[in-house]
Coordinates of C-alpha atoms and ligand atoms in Angstrom, one line a residue:
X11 CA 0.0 0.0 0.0
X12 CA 1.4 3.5 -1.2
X13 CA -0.8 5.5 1.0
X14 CA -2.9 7.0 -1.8
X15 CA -6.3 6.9 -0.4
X16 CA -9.5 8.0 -2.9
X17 CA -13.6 8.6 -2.1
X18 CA -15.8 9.0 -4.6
X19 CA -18.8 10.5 -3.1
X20 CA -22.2 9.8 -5.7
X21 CA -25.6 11.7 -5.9
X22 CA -28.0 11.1 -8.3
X23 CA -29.2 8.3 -10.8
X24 CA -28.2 5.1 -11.7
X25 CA -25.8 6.2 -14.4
X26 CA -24.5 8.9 -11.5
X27 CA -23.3 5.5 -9.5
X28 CA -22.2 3.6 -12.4
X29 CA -19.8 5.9 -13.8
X30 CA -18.7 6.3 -10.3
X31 CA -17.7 2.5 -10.3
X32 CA -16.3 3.5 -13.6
X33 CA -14.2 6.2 -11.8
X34 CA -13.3 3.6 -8.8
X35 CA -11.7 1.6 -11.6
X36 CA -9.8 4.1 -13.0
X37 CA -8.5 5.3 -9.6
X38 CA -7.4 1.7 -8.9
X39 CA -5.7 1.4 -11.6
X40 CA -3.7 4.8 -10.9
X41 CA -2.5 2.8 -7.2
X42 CA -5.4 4.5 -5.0
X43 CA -7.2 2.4 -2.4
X44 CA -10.6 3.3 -2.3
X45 CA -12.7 4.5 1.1
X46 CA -16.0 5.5 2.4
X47 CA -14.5 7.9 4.6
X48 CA -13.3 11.6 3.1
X49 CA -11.1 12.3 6.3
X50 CA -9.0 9.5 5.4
X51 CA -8.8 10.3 1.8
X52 CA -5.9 12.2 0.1
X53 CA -8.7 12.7 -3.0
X54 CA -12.7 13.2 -3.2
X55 CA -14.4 13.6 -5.9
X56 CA -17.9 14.4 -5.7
X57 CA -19.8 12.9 -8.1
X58 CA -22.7 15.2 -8.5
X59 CA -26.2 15.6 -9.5
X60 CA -28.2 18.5 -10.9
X61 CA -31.6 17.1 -11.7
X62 CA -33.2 19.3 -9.0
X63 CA -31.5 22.3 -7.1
X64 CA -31.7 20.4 -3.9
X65 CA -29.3 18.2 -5.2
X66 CA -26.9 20.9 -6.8
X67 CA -27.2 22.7 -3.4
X68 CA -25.8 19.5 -1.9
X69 CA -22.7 20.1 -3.5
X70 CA -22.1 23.4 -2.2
X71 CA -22.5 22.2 1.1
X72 CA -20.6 19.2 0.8
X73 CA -17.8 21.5 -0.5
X74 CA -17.6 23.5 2.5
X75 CA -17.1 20.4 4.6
X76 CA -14.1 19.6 2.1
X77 CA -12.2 23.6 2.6
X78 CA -12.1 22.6 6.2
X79 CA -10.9 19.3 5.8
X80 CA -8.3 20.9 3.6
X81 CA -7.2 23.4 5.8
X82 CA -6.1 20.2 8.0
X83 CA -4.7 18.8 4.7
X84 CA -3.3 20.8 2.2
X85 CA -2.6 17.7 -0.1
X86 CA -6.1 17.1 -0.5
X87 CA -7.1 17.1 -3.7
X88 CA -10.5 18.3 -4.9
X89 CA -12.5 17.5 -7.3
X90 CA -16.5 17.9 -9.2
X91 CA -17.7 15.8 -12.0
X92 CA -21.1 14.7 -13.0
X93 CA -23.6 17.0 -13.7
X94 CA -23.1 19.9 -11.4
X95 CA -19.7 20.2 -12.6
X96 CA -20.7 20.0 -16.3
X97 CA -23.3 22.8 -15.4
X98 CA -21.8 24.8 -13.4
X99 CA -17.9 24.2 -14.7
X100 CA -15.2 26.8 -13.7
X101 CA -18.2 28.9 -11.3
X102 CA -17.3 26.4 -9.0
X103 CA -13.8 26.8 -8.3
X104 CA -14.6 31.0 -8.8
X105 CA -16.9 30.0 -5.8
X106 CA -14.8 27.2 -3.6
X107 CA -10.6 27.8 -5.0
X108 CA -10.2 24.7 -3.1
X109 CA -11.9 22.9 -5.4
X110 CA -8.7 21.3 -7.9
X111 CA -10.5 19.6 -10.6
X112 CA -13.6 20.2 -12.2
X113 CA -14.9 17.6 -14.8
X114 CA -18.1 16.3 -16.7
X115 CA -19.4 13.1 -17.4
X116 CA -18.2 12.7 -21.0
X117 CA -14.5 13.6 -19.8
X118 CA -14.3 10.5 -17.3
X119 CA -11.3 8.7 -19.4
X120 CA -9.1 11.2 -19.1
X121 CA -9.2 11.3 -16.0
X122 CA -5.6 9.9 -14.9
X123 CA -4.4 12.8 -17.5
X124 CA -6.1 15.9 -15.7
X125 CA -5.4 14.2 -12.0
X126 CA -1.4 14.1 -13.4
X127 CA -1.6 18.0 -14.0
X128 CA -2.8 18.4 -11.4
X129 CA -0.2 16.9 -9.3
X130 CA 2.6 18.2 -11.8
X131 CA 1.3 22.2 -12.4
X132 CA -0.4 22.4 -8.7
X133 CA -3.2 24.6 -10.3
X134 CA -6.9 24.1 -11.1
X135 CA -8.2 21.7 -13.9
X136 CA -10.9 21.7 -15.6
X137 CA -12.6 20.1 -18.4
X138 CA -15.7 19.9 -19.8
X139 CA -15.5 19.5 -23.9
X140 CA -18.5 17.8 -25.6
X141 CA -16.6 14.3 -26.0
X142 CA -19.0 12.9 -29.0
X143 CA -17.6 9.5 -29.5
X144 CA -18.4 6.7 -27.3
X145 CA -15.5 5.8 -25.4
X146 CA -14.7 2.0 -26.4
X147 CA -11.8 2.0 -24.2
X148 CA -11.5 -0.8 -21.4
X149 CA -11.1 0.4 -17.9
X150 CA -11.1 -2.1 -15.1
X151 CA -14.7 -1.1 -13.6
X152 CA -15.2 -1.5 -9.9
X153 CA -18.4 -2.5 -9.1
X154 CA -20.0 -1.9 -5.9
X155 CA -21.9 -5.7 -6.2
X156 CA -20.6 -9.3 -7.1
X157 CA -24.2 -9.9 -8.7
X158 CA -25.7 -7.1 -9.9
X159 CA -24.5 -5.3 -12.9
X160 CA -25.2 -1.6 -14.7
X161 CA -24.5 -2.0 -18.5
X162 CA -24.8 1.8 -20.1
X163 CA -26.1 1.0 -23.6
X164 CA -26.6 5.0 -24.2
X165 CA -25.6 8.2 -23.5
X166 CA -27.0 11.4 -23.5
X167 CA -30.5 12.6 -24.8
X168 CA -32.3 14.7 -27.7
X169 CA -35.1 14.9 -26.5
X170 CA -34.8 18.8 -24.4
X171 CA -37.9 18.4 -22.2
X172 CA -38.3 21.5 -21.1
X173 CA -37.9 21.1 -17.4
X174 CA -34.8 19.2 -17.8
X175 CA -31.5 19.7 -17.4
X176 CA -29.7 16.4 -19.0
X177 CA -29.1 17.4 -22.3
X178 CA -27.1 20.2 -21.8
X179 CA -25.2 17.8 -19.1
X180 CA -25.1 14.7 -21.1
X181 CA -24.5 15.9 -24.4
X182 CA -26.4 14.5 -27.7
X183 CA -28.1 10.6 -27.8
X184 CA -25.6 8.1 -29.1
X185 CA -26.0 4.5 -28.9
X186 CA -23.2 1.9 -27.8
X187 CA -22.6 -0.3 -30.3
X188 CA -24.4 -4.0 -29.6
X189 CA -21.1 -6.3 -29.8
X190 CA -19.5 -4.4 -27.2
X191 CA -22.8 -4.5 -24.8
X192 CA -23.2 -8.2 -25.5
X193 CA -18.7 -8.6 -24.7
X194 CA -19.4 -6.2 -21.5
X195 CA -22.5 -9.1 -20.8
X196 CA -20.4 -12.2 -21.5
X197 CA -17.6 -10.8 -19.1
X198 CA -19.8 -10.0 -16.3
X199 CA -21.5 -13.9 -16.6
X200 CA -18.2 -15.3 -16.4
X201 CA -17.4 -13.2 -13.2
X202 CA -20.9 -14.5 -11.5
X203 CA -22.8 -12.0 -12.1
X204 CA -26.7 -12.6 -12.3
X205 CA -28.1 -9.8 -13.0
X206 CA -27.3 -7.1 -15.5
X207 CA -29.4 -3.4 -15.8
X208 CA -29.0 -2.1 -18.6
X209 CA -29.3 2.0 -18.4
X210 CA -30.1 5.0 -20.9
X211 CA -31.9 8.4 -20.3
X212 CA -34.4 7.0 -23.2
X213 CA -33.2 3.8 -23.6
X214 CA -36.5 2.6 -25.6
X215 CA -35.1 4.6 -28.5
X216 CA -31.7 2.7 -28.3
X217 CA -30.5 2.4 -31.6
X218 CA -32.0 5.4 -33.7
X219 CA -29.0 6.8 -34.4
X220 CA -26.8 4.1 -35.3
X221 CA -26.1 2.4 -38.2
X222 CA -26.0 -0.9 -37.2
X223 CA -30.1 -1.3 -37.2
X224 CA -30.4 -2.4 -34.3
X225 CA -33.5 -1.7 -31.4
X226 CA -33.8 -2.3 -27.7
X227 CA -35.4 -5.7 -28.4
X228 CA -32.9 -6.5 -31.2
X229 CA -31.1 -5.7 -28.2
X230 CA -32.6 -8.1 -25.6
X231 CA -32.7 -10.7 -28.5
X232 CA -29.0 -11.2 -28.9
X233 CA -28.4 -10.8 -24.8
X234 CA -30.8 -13.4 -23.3
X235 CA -28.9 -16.3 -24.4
X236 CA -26.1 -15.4 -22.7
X237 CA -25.4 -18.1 -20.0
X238 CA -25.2 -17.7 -16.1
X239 CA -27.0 -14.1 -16.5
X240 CA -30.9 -14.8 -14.7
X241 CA -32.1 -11.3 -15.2
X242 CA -32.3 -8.7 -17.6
X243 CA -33.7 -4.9 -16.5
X244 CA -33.7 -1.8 -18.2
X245 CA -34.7 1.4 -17.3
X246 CA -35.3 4.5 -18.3
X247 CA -38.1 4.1 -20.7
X248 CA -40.2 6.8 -22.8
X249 CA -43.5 6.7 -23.2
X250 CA -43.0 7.9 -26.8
X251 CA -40.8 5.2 -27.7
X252 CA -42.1 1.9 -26.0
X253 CA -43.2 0.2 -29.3
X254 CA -45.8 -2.7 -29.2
X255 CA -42.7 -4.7 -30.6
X256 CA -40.6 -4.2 -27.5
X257 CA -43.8 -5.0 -25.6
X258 CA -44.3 -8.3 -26.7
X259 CA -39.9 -9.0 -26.6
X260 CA -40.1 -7.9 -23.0
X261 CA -43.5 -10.7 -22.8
X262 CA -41.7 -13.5 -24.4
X263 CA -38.1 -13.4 -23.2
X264 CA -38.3 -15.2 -20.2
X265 CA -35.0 -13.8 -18.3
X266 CA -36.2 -10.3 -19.0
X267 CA -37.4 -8.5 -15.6
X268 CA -41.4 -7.8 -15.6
X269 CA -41.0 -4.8 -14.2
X270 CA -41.0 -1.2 -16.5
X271 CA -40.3 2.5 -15.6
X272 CA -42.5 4.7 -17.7
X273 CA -42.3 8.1 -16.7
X274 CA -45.7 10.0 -17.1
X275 CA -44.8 13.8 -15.5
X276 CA -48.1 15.1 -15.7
X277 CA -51.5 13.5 -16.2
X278 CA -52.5 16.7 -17.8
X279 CA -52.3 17.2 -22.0
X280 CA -51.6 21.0 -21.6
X281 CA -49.1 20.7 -19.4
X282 CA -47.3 17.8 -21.2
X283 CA -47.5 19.7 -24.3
X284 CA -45.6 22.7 -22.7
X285 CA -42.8 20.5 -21.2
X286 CA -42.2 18.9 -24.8
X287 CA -43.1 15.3 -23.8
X288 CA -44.7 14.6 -27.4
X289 CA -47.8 11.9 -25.9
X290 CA -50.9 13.0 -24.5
X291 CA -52.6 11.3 -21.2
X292 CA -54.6 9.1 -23.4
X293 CA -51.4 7.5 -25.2
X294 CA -50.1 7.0 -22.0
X295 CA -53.1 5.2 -20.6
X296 CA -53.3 3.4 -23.6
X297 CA -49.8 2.0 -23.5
X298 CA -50.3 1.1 -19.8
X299 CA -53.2 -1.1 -21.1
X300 CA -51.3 -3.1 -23.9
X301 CA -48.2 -3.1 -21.6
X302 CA -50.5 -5.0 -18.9
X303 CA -51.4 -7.4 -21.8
X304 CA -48.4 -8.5 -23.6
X305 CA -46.4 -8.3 -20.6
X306 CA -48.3 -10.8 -17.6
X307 CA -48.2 -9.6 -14.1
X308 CA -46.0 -6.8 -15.2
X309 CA -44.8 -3.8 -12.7
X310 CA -45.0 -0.5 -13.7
X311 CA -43.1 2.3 -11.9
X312 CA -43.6 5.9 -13.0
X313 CA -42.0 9.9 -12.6
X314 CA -44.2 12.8 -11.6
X315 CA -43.9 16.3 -11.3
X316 CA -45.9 18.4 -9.4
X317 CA -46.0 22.3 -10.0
X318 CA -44.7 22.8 -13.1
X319 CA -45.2 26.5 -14.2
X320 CA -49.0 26.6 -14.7
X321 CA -50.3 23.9 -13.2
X322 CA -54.2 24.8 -12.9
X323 CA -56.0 23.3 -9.8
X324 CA -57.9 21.6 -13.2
X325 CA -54.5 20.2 -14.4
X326 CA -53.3 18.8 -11.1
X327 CA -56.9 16.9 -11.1
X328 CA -56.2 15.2 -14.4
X329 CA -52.5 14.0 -12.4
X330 CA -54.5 12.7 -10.1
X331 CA -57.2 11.2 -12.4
X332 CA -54.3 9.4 -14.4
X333 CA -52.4 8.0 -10.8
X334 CA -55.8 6.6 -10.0
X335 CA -56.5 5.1 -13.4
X336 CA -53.1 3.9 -13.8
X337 CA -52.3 2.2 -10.5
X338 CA -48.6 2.5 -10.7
X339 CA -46.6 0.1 -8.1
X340 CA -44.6 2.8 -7.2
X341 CA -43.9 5.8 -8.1
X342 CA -40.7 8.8 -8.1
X343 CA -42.7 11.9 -7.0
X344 CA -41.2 15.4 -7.7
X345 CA -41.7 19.2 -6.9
X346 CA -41.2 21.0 -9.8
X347 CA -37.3 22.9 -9.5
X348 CA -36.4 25.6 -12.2
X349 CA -33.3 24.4 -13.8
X350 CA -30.7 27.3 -15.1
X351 CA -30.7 27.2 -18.8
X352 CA -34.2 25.2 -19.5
X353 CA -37.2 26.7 -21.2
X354 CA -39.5 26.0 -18.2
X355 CA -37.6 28.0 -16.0
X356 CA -38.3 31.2 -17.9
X357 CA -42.4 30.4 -18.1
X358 CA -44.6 32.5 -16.5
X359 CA -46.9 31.3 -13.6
X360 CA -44.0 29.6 -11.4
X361 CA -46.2 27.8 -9.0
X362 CA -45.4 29.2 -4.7
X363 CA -44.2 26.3 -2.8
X364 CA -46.7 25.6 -0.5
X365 CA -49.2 25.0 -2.9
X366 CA -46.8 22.4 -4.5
X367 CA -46.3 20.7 -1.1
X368 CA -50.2 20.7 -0.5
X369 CA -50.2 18.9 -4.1
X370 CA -47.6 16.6 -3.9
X371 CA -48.6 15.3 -0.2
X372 CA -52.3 14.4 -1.7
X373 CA -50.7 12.8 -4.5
X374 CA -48.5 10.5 -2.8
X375 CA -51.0 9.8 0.2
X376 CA -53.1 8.2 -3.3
X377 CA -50.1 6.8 -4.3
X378 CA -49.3 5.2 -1.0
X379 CA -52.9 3.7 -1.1
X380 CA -52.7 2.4 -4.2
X381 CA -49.1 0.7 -3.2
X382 CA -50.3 -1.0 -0.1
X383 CA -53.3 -2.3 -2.0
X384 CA -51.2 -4.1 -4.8
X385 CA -48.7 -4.9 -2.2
X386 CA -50.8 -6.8 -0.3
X387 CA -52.0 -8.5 -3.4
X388 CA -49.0 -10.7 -3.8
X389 CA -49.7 -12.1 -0.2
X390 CA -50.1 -16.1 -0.7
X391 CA -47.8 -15.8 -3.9
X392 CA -44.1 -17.5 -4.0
X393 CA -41.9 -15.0 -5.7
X394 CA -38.7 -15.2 -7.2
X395 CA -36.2 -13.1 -5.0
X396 CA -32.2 -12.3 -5.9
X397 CA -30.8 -11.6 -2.2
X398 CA -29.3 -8.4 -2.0
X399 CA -27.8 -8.4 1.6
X400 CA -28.9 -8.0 5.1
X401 CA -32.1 -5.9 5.4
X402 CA -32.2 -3.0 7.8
X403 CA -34.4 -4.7 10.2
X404 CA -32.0 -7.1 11.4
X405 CA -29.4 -9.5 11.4
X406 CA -31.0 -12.7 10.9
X407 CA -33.2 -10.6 8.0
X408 CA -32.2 -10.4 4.4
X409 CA -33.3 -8.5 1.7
X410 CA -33.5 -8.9 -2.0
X411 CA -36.0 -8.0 -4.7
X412 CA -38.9 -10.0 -6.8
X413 CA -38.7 -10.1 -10.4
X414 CA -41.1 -6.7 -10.5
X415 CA -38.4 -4.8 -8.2
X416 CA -40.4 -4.8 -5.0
X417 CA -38.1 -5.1 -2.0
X418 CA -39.0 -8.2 0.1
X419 CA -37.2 -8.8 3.9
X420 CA -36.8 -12.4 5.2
X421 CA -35.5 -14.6 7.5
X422 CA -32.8 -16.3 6.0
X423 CA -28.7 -18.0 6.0
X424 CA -26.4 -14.6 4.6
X425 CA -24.5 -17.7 2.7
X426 CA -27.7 -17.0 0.4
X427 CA -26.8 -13.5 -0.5
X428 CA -26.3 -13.1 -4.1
X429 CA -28.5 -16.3 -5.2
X430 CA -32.1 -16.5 -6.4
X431 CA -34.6 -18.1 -3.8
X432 CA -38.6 -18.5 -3.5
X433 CA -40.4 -16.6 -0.7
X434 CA -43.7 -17.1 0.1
X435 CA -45.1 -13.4 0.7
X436 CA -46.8 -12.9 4.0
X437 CA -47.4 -9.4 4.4
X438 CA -47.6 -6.5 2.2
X439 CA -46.8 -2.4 3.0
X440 CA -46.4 0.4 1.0
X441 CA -42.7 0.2 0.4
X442 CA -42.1 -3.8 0.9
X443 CA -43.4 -7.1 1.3
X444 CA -42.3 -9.7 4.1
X445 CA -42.6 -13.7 3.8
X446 CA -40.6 -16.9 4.5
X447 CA -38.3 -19.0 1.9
X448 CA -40.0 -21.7 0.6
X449 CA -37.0 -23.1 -1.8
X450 CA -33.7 -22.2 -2.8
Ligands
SAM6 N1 -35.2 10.3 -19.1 C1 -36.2 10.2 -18.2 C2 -37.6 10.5 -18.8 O1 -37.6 11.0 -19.9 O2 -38.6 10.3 -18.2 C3 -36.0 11.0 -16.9 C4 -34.6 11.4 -16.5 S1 -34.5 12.6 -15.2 C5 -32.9 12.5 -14.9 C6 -35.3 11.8 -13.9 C7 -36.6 12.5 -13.4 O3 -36.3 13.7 -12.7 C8 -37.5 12.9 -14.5 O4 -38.3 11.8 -14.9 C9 -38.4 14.0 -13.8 O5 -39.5 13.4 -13.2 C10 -37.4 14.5 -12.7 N2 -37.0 15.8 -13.1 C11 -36.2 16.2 -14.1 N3 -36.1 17.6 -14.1 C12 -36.8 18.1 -13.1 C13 -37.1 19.4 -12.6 N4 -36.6 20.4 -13.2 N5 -37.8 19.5 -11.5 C14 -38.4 18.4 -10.9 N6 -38.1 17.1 -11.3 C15 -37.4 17.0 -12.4
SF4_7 FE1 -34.7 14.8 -19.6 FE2 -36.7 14.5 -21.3 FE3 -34.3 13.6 -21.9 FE4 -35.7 12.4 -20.0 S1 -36.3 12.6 -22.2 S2 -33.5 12.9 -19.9 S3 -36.7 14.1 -19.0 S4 -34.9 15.7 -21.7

């Protein structure tokens, strides 16, 4: 050991923690040891988030925890990436100097080079250049989980929604190409993995740009035989793109995960008109129907914002009209934030806070409802569980999720952690079920 200690700290999505395992590997590789605890570390980055201004504000606080831990430590080094840093890019170290490296998410394989000037120059770094070509290059990935994979299959989006903030972060859509996926699979079988996620902003239009052809169930297709993987997800879909083809792929293939994330943001057509989404209520209803057809005993998990600029007491009734209607299992409920450079943020009619916090608590008490009813639904069913680790309830309790991605805590061996057993549900809450193994 050389001493060289590193913490990546990660906000954010899925793709936030994966290309912080992407970042782990690279780090690795440069001799660092990795740790969960900043006072130890002679680097932190802060992998950030900028979705919603409660997570960019995050960062800034997070920041002033690292000046002081500096002034201790000179030789700490500093750093942003992710979508703050992409953002935001030299404000931040105009705003914290102690912050030595500023990065975004397309820049991640040079990382090694801009930590070396660093070092060498002892000045601020920073870059942020649109990196358009998918980077092919092998790093040795450190994943947080033996079993469970994340498998990015896209990057970026097109699409400018105009609340949101990820294509000015993430750059333009490109698609990986489908050999190297289905190598990055192959590798991850023959390590013991079982389960692989495979993650895009819009990942139901994988493919559109690329020559090869090649869809999201073209996609599936050519994974699923891969031996020694048991599950396939994928997440996040569009409403726009989910084509009746990749419905019936995602009914037939068996290893493929019944479980969907189909974000609706509003149930209201004038408002989804004004943020861009390009479907009306009544094509998302209508792909929730067929979805529940082709697909048997499938889950479907949803987005929704509440208080985007205009929202009529008439047009949060249709939200709650569609929640009802379309009895999500759960549900990612969000108070509208204006993000700096999105056309929403410049609309008129910016909705006062408290009337989005008396909107979003009725929504989710309906949503909560609707959760515990389904929830308790699968009491008297054996389901399919891949044991994640101990639960937070106890030590002789486990936790691992059903093929639909509901949690479920049991009692059960930890030598079972990281396999698939049957447990027969008992009980059902809002936010998980409970039961006993009944095989292994
Ligand atoms: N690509 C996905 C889609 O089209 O649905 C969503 C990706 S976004 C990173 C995740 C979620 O954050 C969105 O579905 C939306 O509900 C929420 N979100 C994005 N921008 C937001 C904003 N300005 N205010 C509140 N929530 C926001
Ligand atoms: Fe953002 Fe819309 Fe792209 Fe999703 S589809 S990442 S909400 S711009």
């Amino acid at each position: 050991m050389n001493g060289k200690r590193a913490a990546v700290v990660t906000s954010g999505c899925q793709m936030n923690k994966y290309e912080s395992e992407r970042i782990a590997g690279i780090l690795v590789g440069l001799g660092y040891d990795m740790t969960d605890d900043v006072r130890t570390a002679s680097l932190v980055l802060l992998n950030t988030c900028s979705v919603r201004d409660k997570a960019e504000q995050k960062v800034y606080s997070q920041l002033g925890h690292l000046r002081w831990l500096k002034r201790n430590n000179p030789e700490l080094i500093v750093g942003v990436c992710g979508c703050v840093a992409q953002q935001e890019g030299e404000r931040i170290q105009e705003r914290a100097p102690h912050v030595d490296l500023v990065f975004g998410p397309q820049n991640i394989p040079k990382l090694p080079a801009l930590l070396a000037e660093v070092q060498t120059h002892q000045r601020q770094v920073s870059d942020l250049a649109d990196n358009p070509l998918w980077d092919e290059q092998l790093f040795p990935i450190r994943r947080e989980s033996p079993f469970q994979a994340w498998v990015t299959v896209m990057q970026g989006c097109d699409k400018f929604c105009t609340f949101c903030v990820v294509p000015y972060t993430r750059g333009r859509e490109q698609s990986r190409p489908t050999a190297a996926i289905q190598r990055e699979i192959e590798t991850l079988a023959g390590q013991g993995y079982r389960e692989v996620t495979l993650l895009g902003q819009i990942i139901d239009s994988y493919g559109k740009r690329s020559a090869e052809g090649k869809d999201l169930a073209d996609l599936l297709e050519l994974i699923h035989p891969i031996e020694g993987i048991s599950r396939i997800r994928f997440i996040t879909s569009h409403p726009r793109h989910f084509t009746e083809k990749l419905m019936r792929t995602v009914g037939v293939l068996e290893k493929v995960c019944e479980y969907i994330h189909l974000p609706v943001q509003s149930g209201s057509n004038s408002i989804l008109r004004r943020m861009h989404r390009g479907y009306t209520r009544e094509d998302y209803l209508a792909r929730v129907e067929r979805l529940r057809t082709l697909v048997p005993d499938v889950a479907i998990s949803t987005d929704v914002i509440i208080g985007f600029p205009g929202e009529t007491d008439e047009d949060f009734e249709q939200t709650r009209h569609l929640v009802e209607a379309a009895e999500f299992d759960s549900m990612y409920l969000f108070k509208y934030s204006p993000r700096p450079g999105t056309k929403a943020a410049t609309f008129p009619d910016q909705i006062p806070d408290a009337l989005k916090s008396e909107r979003f608590q009725a929504i989710l008490e309906l949503q909560e409802a609707i959760q515990l009813q389904r929830n308790r639904a699968r009491v008297g069913r054996c389901e399919e569980v891949l044991v994640e680790g101990p639960s937070k309830k106890g030590s002789v309790q486990l936790t691992g999720r059903t093929r639909q991605n509901r949690p479920v805590n049991f009692v059960g061996h930890p030598s079972l952690i990281g396999s698939l057993v049957t447990v027969k549900i008992e009980k059902g809450g809002v936010h998980s079920l409970e039961g006993q193994v009944c095989a292994e």
